[in-house]
Amino acid sequence: MKITRTVKKILDNYESDCPGTKANLARMLMHGKLGGTGKMVILPVDQGFEHGPARSFAPNPDAYDPHYHYQLAIDAGLNAYAAPLGMLEAGADTFAGAIPTILKLNSANSLSTNKDQAVTATVHDALRLGCAAIGFTIYPGSEDQYAMMEEIRELAEEAKSVGLAVVMWSYPRGGKLDKAGETALDVCAYAAHMAALLGAHIIKVKPPTNVLWQAEAKAAYEKAGVDTSTLAARIKHVMQATFNGRRIVVFSGGEAKDLEGLFTEIRGLRDGGANGSIIGRNTFQRPREQALDMLEKIIGIYQNKM
Amino acid sequence: MKITRTVKKILDNYESDCPGTKANLARMLMHGKLGGTGKMVILPVDQGFEHGPARSFAPNPDAYDPHYHYQLAIDAGLNAYAAPLGMLEAGADTFAGAIPTILKLNSANSLSTNKDQAVTATVHDALRLGCAAIGFTIYPGSEDQYAMMEEIRELAEEAKSVGLAVVMWSYPRGGKLDKAGETALDVCAYAAHMAALLGAHIIKVKPPTNVLWQAEAKAAYEKAGVDTSTLAARIKHVMQATFNGRRIVVFSGGEAKDLEGLFTEIRGLRDGGANGSIIGRNTFQRPREQALDMLEKIIGIYQNKM
Amino acid sequence: MKITRTVKKILDNYESDCPGTKANLARMLMHGKLGGTGKMVILPVDQGFEHGPARSFAPNPDAYDPHYHYQLAIDAGLNAYAAPLGMLEAGADTFAGAIPTILKLNSANSLSTNKDQAVTATVHDALRLGCAAIGFTIYPGSEDQYAMMEEIRELAEEAKSVGLAVVMWSYPRGGKLDKAGETALDVCAYAAHMAALLGAHIIKVKPPTNVLWQAEAKAAYEKAGVDTSTLAARIKHVMQATFNGRRIVVFSGGEAKDLEGLFTEIRGLRDGGANGSIIGRNTFQRPREQALDMLEKIIGIYQNKM
Amino acid sequence: MKITRTVKKILDNYESDCPGTKANLARMLMHGKLGGTGKMVILPVDQGFEHGPARSFAPNPDAYDPHYHYQLAIDAGLNAYAAPLGMLEAGADTFAGAIPTILKLNSANSLSTNKDQAVTATVHDALRLGCAAIGFTIYPGSEDQYAMMEEIRELAEEAKSVGLAVVMWSYPRGGKLDKAGETALDVCAYAAHMAALLGAHIIKVKPPTNVLWQAEAKAAYEKAGVDTSTLAARIKHVMQATFNGRRIVVFSGGEAKDLEGLFTEIRGLRDGGANGSIIGRNTFQRPREQALDMLEKIIGIYQNKM
Amino acid sequence: MKITRTVKKILDNYESDCPGTKANLARMLMHGKLGGTGKMVILPVDQGFEHGPARSFAPNPDAYDPHYHYQLAIDAGLNAYAAPLGMLEAGADTFAGAIPTILKLNSANSLSTNKDQAVTATVHDALRLGCAAIGFTIYPGSEDQYAMMEEIRELAEEAKSVGLAVVMWSYPRGGKLDKAGETALDVCAYAAHMAALLGAHIIKVKPPTNVLWQAEAKAAYEKAGVDTSTLAARIKHVMQATFNGRRIVVFSGGEAKDLEGLFTEIRGLRDGGANGSIIGRNTFQRPREQALDMLEKIIGIYQNKM
């Protein structure tokens, strides 16, 4: 596999990492239809844990089968597939080597009474399942945020020492935050920045809204005249907040169902300089052919063809 | 021991496991009168811990003796016998090799003030006692659910690394859940799904009622038109929720005392595609001959003879 | 030392234990005037920790000296002497080999604000002090009961792996329990059963009263017609609840001060099949000669001479 | 590199440390324009974590790039550069060997609901990134203060054993303290003293105000006639409180924005015997040329040229 | 060094200890002007941590310097010097071998919101600093008392295994205790007894008042006719409560400032059989010459010359 110049430039930003970790980042960046472009589309399937199986898979019952998602991600030419332990264990041998995988190490569920997640798998699990990376969620703002950060510190250090990459989901939640705060630009950029400071290689956040939620932050944005008017402008700011573009940032697809709305949003991500999308429910809750068609178009947007 | 085709097909679903773990799954699936059919009946005796000795054994005082249960499970031709540390220690040598055993690693008691269990044995205990598997209970929904999940993560990883199988009891309890929620179909399927995601090889849940408890789940079931009208339909859904049948699921016998009611329920389990039953009080609280007779009939149902 | 048939039969019940642990059980069962009979009288001296030094030793000031208790247990021909770390450290060399000792690994004090104990010594301490066993208290029912059970799980596993025996004090306390519940028959039998399930070799409980405290248990006792009318009947039930006699159970002497009342109680224990008594304050708070005389009589009862 | 007499004398105060740690202290003390004088100016960039990226870097957007700070610290001739994990990982290779670095091992954020910090990096991280020291914040007074002290105990012991230096930020906060207490002279001196007792090599505190906050301390100061009237007098007292000058103490620049005010404050620090300044926002929130100019002047003050 | 008969007899009481620990006890017992007499005077300097630097050292500013205390203890001919990590690190090399040192492993401060201490140093620190013993405070009665006891269990076991001695400060505090209870005779004797049970070699308590605080203890004292009327009688009781004199017990000097009052108190300690005094503020808050003079007289009292 010849690494493209674009990808090589991205890898150079990870200057403290061992060759093993860079190789795994390269595996993801060079895989699939976006391989070599520096852009990524990732399929995450942890919604069964987060919301329950029927809410996740009843709209498209084939998706109850773990093999379905492996095959979908492969056939769509995505860069990687992310899921919790059991989902990967159920297909890791059948699809060994067919697509880079990310083992999600922690998960929450909708029955929970606090804003935390259970750590449900280990770095060793990621190695034995042949994964390219570990995934981990932090909830900045939550009463448990420091404990979560300390968990990922341990897991990330171990992952880096064995040549895995670290993908961090950074979702502000709990504590003083209200709904508006969870997706506000200042909070989202802060969450992305902290993931970078915690040593993430790839950061996943939600597309931020045009809200400035913290009073002191609002004052700083206004004084500096930061443009927050368009999604592209906001994405640009998030990329800046993640070491001025030295870290890969991908954005979730949110709950948008209308395809045109989704494509518009993804154009905004692309125009703001995002590295890509990580898009679950919008993918596997549609019939397979529709999902493949949608992913083809999303990839087209990142290829600047649409 | 020649593994049947049916069992081989089941074993193939555990594609990430080491030969040692598959061999222990095979030991259980090939043992007893249902050996080779892919169906299982397991005797669990942890009620002394959960409810106290007299509530468990006074109806049939022979059952105070740990040897009684080993002998009963053997004579009835069951697939396996599951119990806490002391119960297995008291018979592990006498009955070494006579029946696969499952060491239950955690237990609660009826004096408890919270919805948690104590971890009372270790993977090393399971090895020194010659067990085929470890057993562990989680209480999805409980304030302690994430801590319990993290305990089984550690224990399951260790068990898998030494070739043991992992049996997970997944009983929704505590937190926001009320009585109706604990056995509701959506919650039960969710609990079974989480056990699968946590890496269980064999999952034990209660037969679900025709209740949809979470508002968002209810909407999803109704929109997708999931059939919840019969026990068989609900069991089918639970099997779907556990990786579309890629994981072994067994169901508890509940509190039913009337034999016909019990047999009807087990026919429902069978018709829904369940892998079998795990049935304690209904077994050991009857005189031995009656228990053997009842188990013979249950086995007959799973053999499609009744 | 030739092991008697009675003791050999008891040892056979510990079928999962290593020869080292059986040898230590044998050391205690074969020592002293009751050696070889399967009966035991043990001297425990942890009351200094539990109630303070003056409340424990002021009635007989010689007892402030740790050597006093070693000598008393030896001269009385008891089976074993149990005490916390400092007490054993202060005499372990002088009396090395003279009597089997049990290192009490956890202790509470009367200043405590919760129903827990501090773990104040280790299995390694027991080994370096030449002990035959470790001792540990659990408080079934307490808010901290599961944590205590997890502590003894770890300590017991380690003890068994190095050939020590495990003595468990099981004292219901805290949580929902009131005073009547702490010594009720159903609760006491439950506590003894849990100690057996946790892997204890020797179980210490208090003589139960003729109270059935848990509503559901009361119903079960009444339905099964369990005889609870005499102390002997209740002790018989406790022995049944501890694996039908497969585990050694000894009973504390309580607070009885009147000698005749004490002897009557011990006859009840004996008649119910108890393995013996563990008797502290009643021993060391009397002048030495009176204590020796009393112990001589207690031993006589267990020898069926009185 | 020839160590100056002044620096050698400082190193001699660290009489229990291994040569590796002394070498790393020497690296920092001998580096930059103040090299050899016993004075230090350090650039800390953890404000992105503490206050968020926009509040920190929007005033001077070049500062979003981690390389900016390395380059600034090098070009200004500072002694060392301190930052959290991600910030150092992003430049550690490019600037390897160019300036001593301090890895900040814990960080808080402005969304937090308690007075604690998350431990976000390890001593091993500091070694693999080529750092000269670890940095750690304690909050004396906070409900979590003892846990924080126990964290730094572990990290400091490990750091010292591998030849790293230990820099402690000691910021009174939380618990009984109010705003006035956080910067009061008695509290500040106490905080500095505790950092010394905890084994810090370099201590960072805020310049104390002329407030005596604890009643008993106030009485002691007044009785002893301690001069607290000028900043220089207060700094002198803080130096006394840190082993009578046997430990390096540096002071933060606070929030002062007016350059003359800042220089006046630094003259006070110098005149009181401070070892130097650690100055973040005042540096990187100005345009680069202005920052270099300001740092030149600050260095001049410590060189007694201004 | 020829061990005196008196010291040999004391060492014989530590019958379970390894030669390394006995050698370190001997180092302390044979050092200084009281060397060989079985009596000890120890200088403790942890008041900077407990009360702050100015409250501790402002009355005699030379005492801000860690070297001051080493020199004072040496010049006064004391048996040992005890201090927290930083204080010892700052002089351990200069005064290596000149006086036995005790590393205080935990410390509290006056800003604290709970009755606990932070563990601020390790057994390994004690070894690398050449100490003869570790020191540790427990607060019997505190909500955190069991956690503190478990900390010292771990540290003491490690210390004993590497040949260090264990000095325990046992200060009743918190929980149900009020001010009168903290120094009451029954509580003080209880605290001393628990330290002995926890395996302390040397126990430090406060001189008890003529108060019996616990109702049940009061009854026991009165029934047994324990003499509590004089300090000497109370000290005698405390010595009894610590294994009838088999453990070394030293008493703090309290807050007494008047020299005659102090000497009277020390005569009471001596007459009750105390092993000595541990006396901090009364020492280092006086000018050096006065302190040396006072210590000379205290030593004289223990030598029965005064």
Short mmCIF file of C-alpha atoms in Angstrom, two decimals, chain D residues 78-250:
data_model
loop_
_atom_site.label_atom_id
_atom_site.label_comp_id
_atom_site.label_asym_id
_atom_site.label_seq_id
_atom_site.Cartn_x
_atom_site.Cartn_y
_atom_site.Cartn_z
CA LEU D 78 12.72 30.91 28.45
CA ASN D 79 13.81 28.15 30.81
CA ALA D 80 11.02 25.66 30.13
CA TYR D 81 7.65 25.05 28.52
CA ALA D 82 4.80 23.30 30.40
CA ALA D 83 1.65 21.81 28.85
CA PRO D 84 -0.81 18.90 28.99
CA LEU D 85 -0.32 15.66 27.11
CA GLY D 86 -1.85 16.47 23.72
CA MET D 87 -0.06 19.82 23.43
CA LEU D 88 3.34 18.21 23.97
CA GLU D 89 2.61 15.16 21.81
CA ALA D 90 1.87 17.55 18.94
CA GLY D 91 5.35 19.11 19.01
CA ALA D 92 7.65 16.85 20.99
CA ASP D 93 9.42 15.46 17.95
CA THR D 94 9.76 18.68 15.98
CA PHE D 95 11.25 20.46 18.99
CA ALA D 96 13.03 17.51 20.58
CA GLY D 97 15.89 18.84 22.68
CA ALA D 98 15.21 22.46 21.84
CA ILE D 99 13.75 23.44 25.22
CA PRO D 100 13.13 21.61 28.52
CA THR D 101 9.49 20.58 28.80
CA ILE D 102 7.21 19.93 31.76
CA LEU D 103 4.31 17.52 31.24
CA LYS D 104 1.28 18.72 33.21
CA LEU D 105 -0.19 15.49 34.56
CA ASN D 106 -3.56 16.78 35.74
CA SER D 107 -6.08 19.32 34.51
CA ALA D 108 -9.46 20.78 35.39
CA ASN D 109 -12.04 22.46 33.19
CA SER D 110 -14.55 25.25 33.62
CA LEU D 111 -17.51 22.86 33.25
CA SER D 112 -16.49 21.03 36.41
CA THR D 113 -18.87 20.59 39.33
CA ASN D 114 -16.19 19.93 41.96
CA LYS D 115 -12.78 21.21 43.02
CA ASP D 116 -10.63 18.45 41.66
CA GLN D 117 -8.63 17.70 38.54
CA ALA D 118 -8.42 14.71 36.24
CA VAL D 119 -5.06 12.95 36.03
CA THR D 120 -4.63 12.94 32.27
CA ALA D 121 -1.07 11.73 31.71
CA THR D 122 1.59 9.58 33.32
CA VAL D 123 5.24 9.60 34.29
CA HIS D 124 5.82 7.18 31.44
CA ASP D 125 4.33 9.75 29.07
CA ALA D 126 6.79 12.31 30.39
CA LEU D 127 9.68 9.95 29.71
CA ARG D 128 8.62 9.01 26.19
CA LEU D 129 8.13 12.71 25.34
CA GLY D 130 11.58 13.61 26.64
CA CYS D 131 10.37 15.92 29.40
CA ALA D 132 12.55 17.29 32.18
CA ALA D 133 9.77 17.33 34.76
CA ILE D 134 6.21 16.48 35.59
CA GLY D 135 3.73 19.14 36.70
CA PHE D 136 0.80 18.60 39.04
CA THR D 137 -1.82 20.83 40.67
CA ILE D 138 -3.11 20.42 44.21
CA TYR D 139 -6.03 22.38 45.67
CA PRO D 140 -5.27 22.70 49.42
CA GLY D 141 -8.55 23.13 51.26
CA SER D 142 -10.69 21.33 48.70
CA GLU D 143 -12.86 18.38 49.74
CA ASP D 144 -10.65 16.35 47.40
CA GLN D 145 -7.33 17.72 48.66
CA TYR D 146 -6.17 14.50 50.33
CA ALA D 147 -6.94 12.42 47.25
CA MET D 148 -4.97 14.90 45.13
CA MET D 149 -2.04 14.74 47.55
CA GLU D 150 -2.10 10.96 47.37
CA GLU D 151 -2.06 11.11 43.58
CA ILE D 152 1.01 13.34 43.53
CA ARG D 153 2.66 11.12 46.17
CA GLU D 154 2.50 8.20 43.77
CA LEU D 155 3.45 10.20 40.71
CA ALA D 156 6.26 12.09 42.44
CA GLU D 157 7.77 8.91 43.84
CA GLU D 158 7.76 7.37 40.39
CA ALA D 159 9.11 10.55 38.77
CA LYS D 160 11.98 10.80 41.24
CA SER D 161 12.87 7.17 40.74
CA VAL D 162 13.32 7.74 36.99
CA GLY D 163 15.22 11.00 37.31
CA LEU D 164 12.50 13.54 36.54
CA ALA D 165 11.88 16.73 38.50
CA VAL D 166 8.54 17.51 40.14
CA VAL D 167 6.80 20.88 39.71
CA MET D 168 3.80 21.47 41.95
CA TRP D 169 1.08 24.07 41.35
CA SER D 170 -0.40 24.70 44.82
CA TYR D 171 -3.68 26.60 44.55
CA PRO D 172 -5.86 26.88 47.66
CA ARG D 173 -9.46 26.35 46.61
CA GLY D 174 -12.78 24.91 47.77
CA GLY D 175 -13.87 23.64 51.16
CA LYS D 176 -14.01 26.41 53.76
CA LEU D 177 -12.05 28.86 51.62
CA ASP D 178 -13.64 31.95 50.10
CA LYS D 179 -12.15 34.17 47.39
CA ALA D 180 -10.15 36.26 49.87
CA GLY D 181 -8.81 33.12 51.49
CA GLU D 182 -7.55 31.66 48.24
CA THR D 183 -4.87 34.33 47.86
CA ALA D 184 -4.38 35.37 51.49
CA LEU D 185 -0.76 35.44 52.64
CA ASP D 186 -1.18 32.88 55.41
CA VAL D 187 -3.02 30.48 53.11
CA CYS D 188 -0.59 30.98 50.25
CA ALA D 189 2.43 30.37 52.48
CA TYR D 190 0.69 27.31 53.91
CA ALA D 191 0.00 26.01 50.40
CA ALA D 192 3.61 26.56 49.40
CA HIS D 193 4.85 24.87 52.59
CA MET D 194 2.68 21.81 51.98
CA ALA D 195 3.98 21.49 48.43
CA ALA D 196 7.50 21.49 49.89
CA LEU D 197 6.52 18.88 52.47
CA LEU D 198 5.02 16.75 49.68
CA GLY D 199 8.44 16.68 48.06
CA ALA D 200 8.14 19.24 45.25
CA HIS D 201 11.33 20.45 43.60
CA ILE D 202 9.73 23.54 42.09
CA ILE D 203 6.67 25.19 43.61
CA LYS D 204 4.25 27.46 41.81
CA VAL D 205 1.92 29.70 43.79
CA LYS D 206 0.07 32.93 43.16
CA PRO D 207 1.47 36.22 44.51
CA PRO D 208 -0.22 36.60 47.93
CA THR D 209 -2.35 39.53 48.98
CA ASN D 210 -2.00 41.43 52.24
CA VAL D 211 -4.74 39.40 53.91
CA LEU D 212 -4.42 37.06 56.88
CA TRP D 213 -7.38 34.75 56.59
CA GLN D 214 -7.17 32.10 59.30
CA ALA D 215 -7.82 33.53 62.77
CA GLU D 216 -5.16 31.46 64.51
CA ALA D 217 -2.62 32.22 61.81
CA LYS D 218 -3.43 35.94 61.97
CA ALA D 219 -2.68 35.88 65.67
CA ALA D 220 0.64 34.13 65.07
CA TYR D 221 1.70 36.59 62.37
CA GLU D 222 0.82 39.57 64.53
CA LYS D 223 2.49 38.19 67.61
CA ALA D 224 5.69 37.50 65.67
CA GLY D 225 5.50 40.85 63.91
CA VAL D 226 5.83 39.40 60.41
CA ASP D 227 6.04 42.18 57.83
CA THR D 228 3.21 41.73 55.30
CA SER D 229 2.98 45.29 54.01
CA THR D 230 4.67 44.98 50.62
CA LEU D 231 4.63 42.32 47.94
CA ALA D 232 8.39 41.90 48.39
CA ALA D 233 7.91 41.30 52.12
CA ARG D 234 5.18 38.75 51.46
CA ILE D 235 7.26 36.94 48.85
CA LYS D 236 10.12 36.84 51.33
CA HIS D 237 7.78 35.15 53.79
CA VAL D 238 6.68 32.59 51.19
CA MET D 239 10.33 31.79 50.45
CA GLN D 240 10.88 31.33 54.18
CA ALA D 241 7.85 29.03 54.33
CA THR D 242 9.38 26.84 51.63
CA PHE D 243 12.22 25.55 53.74
CA ASN D 244 13.85 28.94 54.19
CA GLY D 245 14.76 29.16 50.51
CA ARG D 246 15.83 25.55 50.02
CA ARG D 247 13.16 25.06 47.34
CA ILE D 248 12.64 26.84 44.03
CA VAL D 249 9.45 28.90 44.04
CA VAL D 250 7.98 30.59 40.98
#
